mmCIF file of C-alpha atoms in Angstrom:
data_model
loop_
_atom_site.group_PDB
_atom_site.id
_atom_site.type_symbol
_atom_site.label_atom_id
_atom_site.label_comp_id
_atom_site.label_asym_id
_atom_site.label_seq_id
_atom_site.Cartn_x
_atom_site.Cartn_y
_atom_site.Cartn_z
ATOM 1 C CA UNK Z 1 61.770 -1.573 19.466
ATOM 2 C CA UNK Z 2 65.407 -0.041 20.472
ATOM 3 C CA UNK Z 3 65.946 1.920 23.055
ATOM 4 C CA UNK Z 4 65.488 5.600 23.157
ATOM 5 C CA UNK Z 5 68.256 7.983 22.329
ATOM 6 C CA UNK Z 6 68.834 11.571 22.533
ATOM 7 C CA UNK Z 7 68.381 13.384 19.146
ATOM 8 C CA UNK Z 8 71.880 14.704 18.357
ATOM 9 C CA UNK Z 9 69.940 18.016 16.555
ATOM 10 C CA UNK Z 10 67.144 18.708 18.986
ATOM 11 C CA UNK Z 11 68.356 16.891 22.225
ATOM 12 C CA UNK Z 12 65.046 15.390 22.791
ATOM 13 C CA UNK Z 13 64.697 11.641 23.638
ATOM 14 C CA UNK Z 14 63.401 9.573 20.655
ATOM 15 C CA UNK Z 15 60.422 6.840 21.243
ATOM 16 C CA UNK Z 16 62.671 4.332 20.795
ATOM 17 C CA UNK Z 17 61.388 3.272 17.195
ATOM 18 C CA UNK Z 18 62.616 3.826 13.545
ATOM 19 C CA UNK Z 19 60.708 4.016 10.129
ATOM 20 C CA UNK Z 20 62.800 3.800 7.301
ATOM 21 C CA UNK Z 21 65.284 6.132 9.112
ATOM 22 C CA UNK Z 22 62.751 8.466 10.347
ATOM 23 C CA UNK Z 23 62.466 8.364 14.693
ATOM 24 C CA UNK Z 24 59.634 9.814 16.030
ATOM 25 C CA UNK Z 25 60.736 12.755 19.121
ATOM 26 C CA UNK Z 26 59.003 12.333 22.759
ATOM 27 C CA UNK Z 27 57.669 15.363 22.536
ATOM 28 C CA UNK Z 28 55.801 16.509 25.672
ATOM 29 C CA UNK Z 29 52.429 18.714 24.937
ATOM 30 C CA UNK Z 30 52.309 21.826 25.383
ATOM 31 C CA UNK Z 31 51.758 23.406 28.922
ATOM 32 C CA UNK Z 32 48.395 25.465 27.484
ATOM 33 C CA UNK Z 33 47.466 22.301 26.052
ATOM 34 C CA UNK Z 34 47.835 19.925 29.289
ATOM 35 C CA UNK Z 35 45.562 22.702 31.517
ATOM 36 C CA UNK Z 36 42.955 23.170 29.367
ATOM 37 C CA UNK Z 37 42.510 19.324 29.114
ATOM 38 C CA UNK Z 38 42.807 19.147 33.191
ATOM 39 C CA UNK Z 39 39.887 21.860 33.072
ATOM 40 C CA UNK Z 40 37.921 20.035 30.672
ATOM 41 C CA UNK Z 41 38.162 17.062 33.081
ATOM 42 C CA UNK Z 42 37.315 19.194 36.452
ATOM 43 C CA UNK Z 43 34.195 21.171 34.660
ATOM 44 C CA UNK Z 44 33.096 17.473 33.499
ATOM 45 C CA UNK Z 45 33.141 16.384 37.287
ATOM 46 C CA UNK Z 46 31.414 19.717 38.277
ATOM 47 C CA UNK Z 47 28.981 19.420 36.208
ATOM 48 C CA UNK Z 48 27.930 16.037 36.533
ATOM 49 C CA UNK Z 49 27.469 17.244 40.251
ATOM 50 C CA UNK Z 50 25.755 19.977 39.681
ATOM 51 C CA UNK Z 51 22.801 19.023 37.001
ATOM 52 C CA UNK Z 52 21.169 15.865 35.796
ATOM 53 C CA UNK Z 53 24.047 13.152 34.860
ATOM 54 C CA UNK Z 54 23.775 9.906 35.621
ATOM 55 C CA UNK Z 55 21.155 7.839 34.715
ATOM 56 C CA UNK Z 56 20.216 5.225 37.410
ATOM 57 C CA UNK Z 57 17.270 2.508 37.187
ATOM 58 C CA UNK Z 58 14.180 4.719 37.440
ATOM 59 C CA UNK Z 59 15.772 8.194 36.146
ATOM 60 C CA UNK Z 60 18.787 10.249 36.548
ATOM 61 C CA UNK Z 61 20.569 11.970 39.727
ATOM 62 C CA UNK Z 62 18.732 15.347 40.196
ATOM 63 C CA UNK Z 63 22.105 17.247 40.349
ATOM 64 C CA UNK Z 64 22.450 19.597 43.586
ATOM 65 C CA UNK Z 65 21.296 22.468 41.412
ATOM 66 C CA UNK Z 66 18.224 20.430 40.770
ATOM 67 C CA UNK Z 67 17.766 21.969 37.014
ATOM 68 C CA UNK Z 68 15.641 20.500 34.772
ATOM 69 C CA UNK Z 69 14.626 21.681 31.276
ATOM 70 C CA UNK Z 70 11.293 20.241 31.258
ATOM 71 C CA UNK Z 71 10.207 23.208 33.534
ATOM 72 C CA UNK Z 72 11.455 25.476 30.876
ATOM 73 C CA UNK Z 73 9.384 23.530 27.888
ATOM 74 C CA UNK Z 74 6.397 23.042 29.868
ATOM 75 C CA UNK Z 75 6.878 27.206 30.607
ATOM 76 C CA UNK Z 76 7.315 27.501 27.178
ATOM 77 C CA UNK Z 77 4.025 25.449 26.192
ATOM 78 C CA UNK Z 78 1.808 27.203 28.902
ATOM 79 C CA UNK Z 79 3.019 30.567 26.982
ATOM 80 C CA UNK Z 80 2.116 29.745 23.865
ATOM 81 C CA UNK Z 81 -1.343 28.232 24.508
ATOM 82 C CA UNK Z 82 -2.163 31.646 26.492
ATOM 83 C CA UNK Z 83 -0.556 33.810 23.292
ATOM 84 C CA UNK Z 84 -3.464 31.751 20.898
ATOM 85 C CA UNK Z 85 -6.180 31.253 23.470
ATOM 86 C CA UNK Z 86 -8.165 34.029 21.526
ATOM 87 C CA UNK Z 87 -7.568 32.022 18.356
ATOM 88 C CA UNK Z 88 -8.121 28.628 19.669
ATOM 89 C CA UNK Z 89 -11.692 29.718 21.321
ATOM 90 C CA UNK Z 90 -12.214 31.127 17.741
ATOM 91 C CA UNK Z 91 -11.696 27.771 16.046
ATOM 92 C CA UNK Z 92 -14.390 25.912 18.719
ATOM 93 C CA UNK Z 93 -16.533 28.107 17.825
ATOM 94 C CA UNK Z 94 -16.488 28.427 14.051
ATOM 95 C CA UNK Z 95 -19.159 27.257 11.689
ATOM 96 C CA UNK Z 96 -16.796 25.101 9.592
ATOM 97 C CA UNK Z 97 -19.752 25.097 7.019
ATOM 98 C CA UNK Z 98 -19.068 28.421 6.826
ATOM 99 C CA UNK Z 99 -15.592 28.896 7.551
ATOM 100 C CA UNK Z 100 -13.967 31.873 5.480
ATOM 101 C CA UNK Z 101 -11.197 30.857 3.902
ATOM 102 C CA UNK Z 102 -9.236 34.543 3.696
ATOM 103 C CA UNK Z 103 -9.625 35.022 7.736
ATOM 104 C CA UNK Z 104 -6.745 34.789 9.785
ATOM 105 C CA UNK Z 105 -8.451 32.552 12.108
ATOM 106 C CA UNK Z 106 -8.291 30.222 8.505
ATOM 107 C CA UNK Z 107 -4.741 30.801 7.833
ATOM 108 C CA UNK Z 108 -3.809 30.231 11.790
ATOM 109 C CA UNK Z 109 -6.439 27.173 11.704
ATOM 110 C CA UNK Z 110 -4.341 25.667 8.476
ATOM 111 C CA UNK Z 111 -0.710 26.330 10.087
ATOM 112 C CA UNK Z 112 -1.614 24.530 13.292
ATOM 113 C CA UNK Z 113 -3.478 21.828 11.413
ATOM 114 C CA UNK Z 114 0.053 21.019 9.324
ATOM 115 C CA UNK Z 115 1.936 20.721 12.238
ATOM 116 C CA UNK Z 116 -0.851 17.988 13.270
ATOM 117 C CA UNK Z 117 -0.588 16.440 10.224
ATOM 118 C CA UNK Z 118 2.836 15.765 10.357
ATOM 119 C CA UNK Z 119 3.230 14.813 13.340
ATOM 120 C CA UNK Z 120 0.322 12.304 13.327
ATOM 121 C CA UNK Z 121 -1.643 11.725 9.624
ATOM 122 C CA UNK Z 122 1.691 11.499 7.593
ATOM 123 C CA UNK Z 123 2.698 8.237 8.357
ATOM 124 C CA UNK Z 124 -0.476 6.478 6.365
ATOM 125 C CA UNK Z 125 -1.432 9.213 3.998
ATOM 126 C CA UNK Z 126 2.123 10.432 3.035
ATOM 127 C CA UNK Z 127 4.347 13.755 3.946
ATOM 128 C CA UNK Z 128 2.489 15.075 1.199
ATOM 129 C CA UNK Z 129 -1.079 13.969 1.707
ATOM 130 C CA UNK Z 130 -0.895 11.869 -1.790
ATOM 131 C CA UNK Z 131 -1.615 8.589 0.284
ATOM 132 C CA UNK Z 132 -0.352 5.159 -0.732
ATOM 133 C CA UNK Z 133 -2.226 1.668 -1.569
ATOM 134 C CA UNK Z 134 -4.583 1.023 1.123
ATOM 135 C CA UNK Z 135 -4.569 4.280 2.758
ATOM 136 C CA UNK Z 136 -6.463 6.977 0.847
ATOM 137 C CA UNK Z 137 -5.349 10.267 -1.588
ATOM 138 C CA UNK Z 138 -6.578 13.468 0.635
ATOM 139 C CA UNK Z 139 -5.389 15.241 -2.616
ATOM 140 C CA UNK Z 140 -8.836 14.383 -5.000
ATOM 141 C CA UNK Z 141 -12.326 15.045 -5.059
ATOM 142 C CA UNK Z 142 -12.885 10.845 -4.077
ATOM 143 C CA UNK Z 143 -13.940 10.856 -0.773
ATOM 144 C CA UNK Z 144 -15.970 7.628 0.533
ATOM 145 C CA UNK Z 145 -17.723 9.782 3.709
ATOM 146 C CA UNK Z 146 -17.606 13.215 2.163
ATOM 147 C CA UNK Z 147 -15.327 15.620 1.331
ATOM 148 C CA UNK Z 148 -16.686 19.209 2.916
ATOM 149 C CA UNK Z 149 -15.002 20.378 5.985
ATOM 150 C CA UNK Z 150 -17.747 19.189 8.764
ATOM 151 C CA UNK Z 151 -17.887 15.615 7.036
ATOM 152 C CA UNK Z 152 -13.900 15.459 7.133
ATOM 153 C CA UNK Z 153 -14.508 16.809 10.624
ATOM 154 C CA UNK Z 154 -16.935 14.152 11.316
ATOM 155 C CA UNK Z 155 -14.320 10.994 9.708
ATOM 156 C CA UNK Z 156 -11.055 12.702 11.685
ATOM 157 C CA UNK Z 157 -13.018 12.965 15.013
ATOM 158 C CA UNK Z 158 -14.471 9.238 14.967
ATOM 159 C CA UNK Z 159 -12.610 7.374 12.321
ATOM 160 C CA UNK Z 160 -13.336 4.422 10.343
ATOM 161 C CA UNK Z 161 -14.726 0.787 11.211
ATOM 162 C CA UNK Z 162 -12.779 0.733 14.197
ATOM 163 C CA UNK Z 163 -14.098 -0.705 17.659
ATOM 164 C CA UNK Z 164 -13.335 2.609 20.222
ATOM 165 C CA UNK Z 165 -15.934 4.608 18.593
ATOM 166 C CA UNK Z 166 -19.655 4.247 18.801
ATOM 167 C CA UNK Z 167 -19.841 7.076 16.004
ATOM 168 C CA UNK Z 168 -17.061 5.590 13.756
ATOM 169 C CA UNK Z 169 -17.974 4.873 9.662
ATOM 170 C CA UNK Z 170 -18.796 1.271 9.058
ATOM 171 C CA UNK Z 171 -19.042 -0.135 6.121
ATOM 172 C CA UNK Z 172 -18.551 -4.134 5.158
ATOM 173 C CA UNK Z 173 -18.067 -5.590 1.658
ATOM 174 C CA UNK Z 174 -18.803 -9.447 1.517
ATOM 175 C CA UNK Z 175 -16.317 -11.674 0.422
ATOM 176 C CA UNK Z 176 -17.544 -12.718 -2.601
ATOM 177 C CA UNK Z 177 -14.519 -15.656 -2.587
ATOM 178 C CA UNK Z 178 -17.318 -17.398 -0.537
ATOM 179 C CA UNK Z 179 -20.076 -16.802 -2.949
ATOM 180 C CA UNK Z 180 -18.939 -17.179 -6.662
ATOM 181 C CA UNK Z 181 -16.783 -19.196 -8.206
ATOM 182 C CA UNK Z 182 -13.663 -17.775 -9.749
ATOM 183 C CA UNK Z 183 -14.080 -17.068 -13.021
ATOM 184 C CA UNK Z 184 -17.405 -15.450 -11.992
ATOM 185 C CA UNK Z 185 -15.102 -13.535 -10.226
ATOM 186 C CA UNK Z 186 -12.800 -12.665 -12.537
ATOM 187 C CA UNK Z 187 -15.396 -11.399 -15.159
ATOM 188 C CA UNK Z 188 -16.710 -9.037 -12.701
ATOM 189 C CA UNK Z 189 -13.101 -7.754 -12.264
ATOM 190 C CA UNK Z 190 -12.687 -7.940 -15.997
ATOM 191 C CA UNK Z 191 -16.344 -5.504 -16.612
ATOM 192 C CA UNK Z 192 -15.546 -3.122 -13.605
ATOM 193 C CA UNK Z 193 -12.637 -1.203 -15.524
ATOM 194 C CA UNK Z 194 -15.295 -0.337 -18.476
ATOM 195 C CA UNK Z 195 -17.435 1.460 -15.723
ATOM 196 C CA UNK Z 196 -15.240 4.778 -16.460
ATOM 197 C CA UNK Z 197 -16.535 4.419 -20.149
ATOM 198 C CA UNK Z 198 -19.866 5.539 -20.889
ATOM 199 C CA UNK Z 199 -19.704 2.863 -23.700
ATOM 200 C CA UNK Z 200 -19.310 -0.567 -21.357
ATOM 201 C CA UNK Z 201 -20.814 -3.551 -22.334
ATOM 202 C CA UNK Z 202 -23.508 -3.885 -20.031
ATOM 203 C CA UNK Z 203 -24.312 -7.373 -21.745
ATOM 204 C CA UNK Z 204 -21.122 -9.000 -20.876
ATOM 205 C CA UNK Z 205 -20.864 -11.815 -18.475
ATOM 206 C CA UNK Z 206 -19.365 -9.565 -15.651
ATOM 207 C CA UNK Z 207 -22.008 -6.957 -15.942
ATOM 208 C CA UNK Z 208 -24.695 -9.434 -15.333
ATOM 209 C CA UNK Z 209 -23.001 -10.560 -12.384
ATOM 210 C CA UNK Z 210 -22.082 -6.828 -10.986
ATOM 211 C CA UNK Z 211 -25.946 -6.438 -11.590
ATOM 212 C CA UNK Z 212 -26.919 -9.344 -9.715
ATOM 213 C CA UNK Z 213 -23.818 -8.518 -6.934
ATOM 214 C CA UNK Z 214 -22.689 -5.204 -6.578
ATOM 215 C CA UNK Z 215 -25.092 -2.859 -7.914
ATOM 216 C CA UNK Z 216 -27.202 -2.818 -4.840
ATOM 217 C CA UNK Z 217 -24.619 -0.789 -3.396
ATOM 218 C CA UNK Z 218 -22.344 0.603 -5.709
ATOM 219 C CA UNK Z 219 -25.634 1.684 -7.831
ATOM 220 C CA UNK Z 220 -26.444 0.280 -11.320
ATOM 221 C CA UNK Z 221 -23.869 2.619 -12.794
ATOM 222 C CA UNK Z 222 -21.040 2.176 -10.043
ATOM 223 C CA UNK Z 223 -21.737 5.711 -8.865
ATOM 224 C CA UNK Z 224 -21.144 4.215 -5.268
ATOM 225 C CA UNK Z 225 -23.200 5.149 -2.294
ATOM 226 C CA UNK Z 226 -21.872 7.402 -0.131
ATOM 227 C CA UNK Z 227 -24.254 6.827 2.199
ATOM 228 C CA UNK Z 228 -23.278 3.059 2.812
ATOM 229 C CA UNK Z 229 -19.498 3.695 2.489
ATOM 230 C CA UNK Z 230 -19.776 2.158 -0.907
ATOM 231 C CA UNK Z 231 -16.595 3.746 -3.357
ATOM 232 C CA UNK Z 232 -17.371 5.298 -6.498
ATOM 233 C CA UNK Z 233 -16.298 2.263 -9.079
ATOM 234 C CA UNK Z 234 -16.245 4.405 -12.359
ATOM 235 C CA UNK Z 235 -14.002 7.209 -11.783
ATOM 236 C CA UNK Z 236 -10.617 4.931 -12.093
ATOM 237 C CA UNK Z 237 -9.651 5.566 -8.883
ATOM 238 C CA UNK Z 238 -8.878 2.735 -6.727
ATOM 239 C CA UNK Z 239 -7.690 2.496 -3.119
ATOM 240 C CA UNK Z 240 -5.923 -1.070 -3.216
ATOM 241 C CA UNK Z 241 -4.939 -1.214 -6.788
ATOM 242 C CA UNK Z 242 -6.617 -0.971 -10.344
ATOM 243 C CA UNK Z 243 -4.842 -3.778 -11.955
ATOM 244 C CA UNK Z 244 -6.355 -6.865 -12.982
ATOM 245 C CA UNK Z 245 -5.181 -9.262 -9.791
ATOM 246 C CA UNK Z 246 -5.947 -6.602 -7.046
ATOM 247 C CA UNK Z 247 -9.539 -5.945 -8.503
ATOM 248 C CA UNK Z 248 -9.755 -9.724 -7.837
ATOM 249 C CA UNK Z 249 -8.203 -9.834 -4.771
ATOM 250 C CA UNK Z 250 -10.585 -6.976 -3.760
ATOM 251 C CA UNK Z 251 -13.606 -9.291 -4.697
ATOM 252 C CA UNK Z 252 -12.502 -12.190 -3.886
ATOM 253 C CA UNK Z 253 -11.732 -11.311 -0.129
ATOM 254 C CA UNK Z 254 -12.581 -7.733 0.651
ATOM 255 C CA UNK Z 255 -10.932 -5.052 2.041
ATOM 256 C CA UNK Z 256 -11.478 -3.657 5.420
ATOM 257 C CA UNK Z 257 -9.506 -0.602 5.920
ATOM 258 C CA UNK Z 258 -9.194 0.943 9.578
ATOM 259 C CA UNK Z 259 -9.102 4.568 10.711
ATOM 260 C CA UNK Z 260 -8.607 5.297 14.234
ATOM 261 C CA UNK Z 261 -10.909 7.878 16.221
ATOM 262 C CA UNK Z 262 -8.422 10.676 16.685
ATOM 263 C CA UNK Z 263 -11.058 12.455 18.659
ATOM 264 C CA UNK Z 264 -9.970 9.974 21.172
ATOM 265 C CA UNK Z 265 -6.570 11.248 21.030
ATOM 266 C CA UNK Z 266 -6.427 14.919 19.923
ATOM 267 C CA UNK Z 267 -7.688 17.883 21.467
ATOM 268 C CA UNK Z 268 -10.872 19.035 19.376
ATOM 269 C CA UNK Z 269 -9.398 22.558 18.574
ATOM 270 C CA UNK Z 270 -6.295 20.140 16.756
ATOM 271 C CA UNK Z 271 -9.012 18.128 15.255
ATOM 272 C CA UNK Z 272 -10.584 20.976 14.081
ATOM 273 C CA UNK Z 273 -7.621 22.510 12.607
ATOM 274 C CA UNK Z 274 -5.926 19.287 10.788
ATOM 275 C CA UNK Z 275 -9.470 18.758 8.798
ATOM 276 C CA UNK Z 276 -9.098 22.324 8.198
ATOM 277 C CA UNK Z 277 -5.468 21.740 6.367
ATOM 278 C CA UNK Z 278 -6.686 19.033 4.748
ATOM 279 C CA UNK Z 279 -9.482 20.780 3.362
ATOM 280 C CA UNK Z 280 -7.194 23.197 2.098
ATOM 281 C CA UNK Z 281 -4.827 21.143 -0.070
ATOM 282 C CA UNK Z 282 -7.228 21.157 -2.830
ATOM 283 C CA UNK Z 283 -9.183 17.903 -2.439
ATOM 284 C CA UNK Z 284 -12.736 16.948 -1.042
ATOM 285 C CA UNK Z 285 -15.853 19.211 -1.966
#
């Protein structure tokens, strides 16, 4: 690096370097510019005085003004229950049986229950309700407990074949990987597709063995049981998969899906409301 030099046009000093001819002028910032950077740097200080700043093992320094926003929010949540208190009394009170779907206890009962939904059904059934393998469609008329709004009530508030809820759905299919051999298997898996036709061979190998295996809960015509949380086997839909190797897998070692009891975790006006949106995208009874 050379030394610096005064510009001979400008009189400034020069950095003291050269690119290709080109020297780059020590140009001091502008006065305007070199205050409002020191006041940046004072109200910076101030403030991390003032309010909450600096986070320390088990929370933050209070500030000397003390302010905290969660006073605000929780002000903010207190206002808005009182604002729907009328509404939400409304909802625990309803008939869902008979809930009218043009009131504006309906319409506020659907709003609330999206919010709920997203917040806390979305992750397993999908953003838009369409559900994934393994965790079911809310958008179709296949519903394993029922699809009217006190029966998706009923499924929301104590859940499915989990252990926290005396009230919860069970249902158990037997591993039938334990019981038949594998190409007994696999000609059950082979027959169940034909269910959806009302032509099926119901002298084929498989349908013997569905008779023999299945049909004592899925019913002789794979109807289901709704009752015993048996699915409906002829309509095409299926939960894990309606290929060939996931039928098998199915049979072979079961499926035991898990729903927790959001009664347990939601208030029952919110549990009342999400089964009241998802009663209203279209699906159930």
């Amino acid at each position: 690096m050379d030394d610096p030099r005064i510009d001979d046009l400008t009189g400034r000093e020069t950095m003291g370097h050269e690119f290709d001819g080109i020297e780059e002028l020590n140009t001091p910032m502008p006065r305007w510019w070199l205050i409002t950077f020191y006041l940046t740097i004072v109200w910076g200080i101030g403030y991390t005085i003032a309010f909450p700043a600096w986070p320390m093992i088990s929370g933050a320094t209070a500030g000397l003004l003390g302010y905290a926003t969660r006073e605000e929010v929780a002000q903010d949540i207190a206002d808005h229950d009182a604002s729907n208190a009328a509404l939400v009394d409304e909802l625990l009170a309803v008939d869902l049986a008979a809930f009218d779907p043009q009131s504006d206890l309906h319409r506020y009962a659907v709003a609330r229950g999206g919010a709920v939904f997203r917040a806390q059904c979305s992750q397993c059934h999908g953003s838009g309700a369409a559900g994934a393998i393994g965790f079911p469609n809310l958008l179709d008329n296949d519903w394993l407990w029922g699809g009217d709004l006190p029966a998706i009530t009923y499924s929301i508030t104590h859940g499915i074949r989990n252990e926290t809820d005396l009230d919860a759905h069970w249902s158990q299919m037997p591993a039938y990987g334990d019981m038949l051999a594998t190409d007994e298997i696999e000609q059950i898996a082979d027959f169940l597709p034909t269910l959806a036709s009302a032509n099926n061979d119901t002298s084929a190998p498989g349908a013997v063995l569905f008779a023999d295996n299945c049909a004592a809960c899925h019913g002789d015509a794979g109807l289901g049981n709704r009752d015993m949380g048996a699915p409906n086997l002829a309509d095409a839909i299926w939960l894990y998969g309606g290929d060939r190797d996931d039928i098998i897998e199915s049979i072979t070692n079961a499926r035991f899906g898990v729903m927790p009891a959001w009664g347990q975790r939601l208030s029952e006006e919110d549990v009342r409301a999400v089964a009241t949106y998802v009663h209203s995208l279209g699906g159930g009874e």
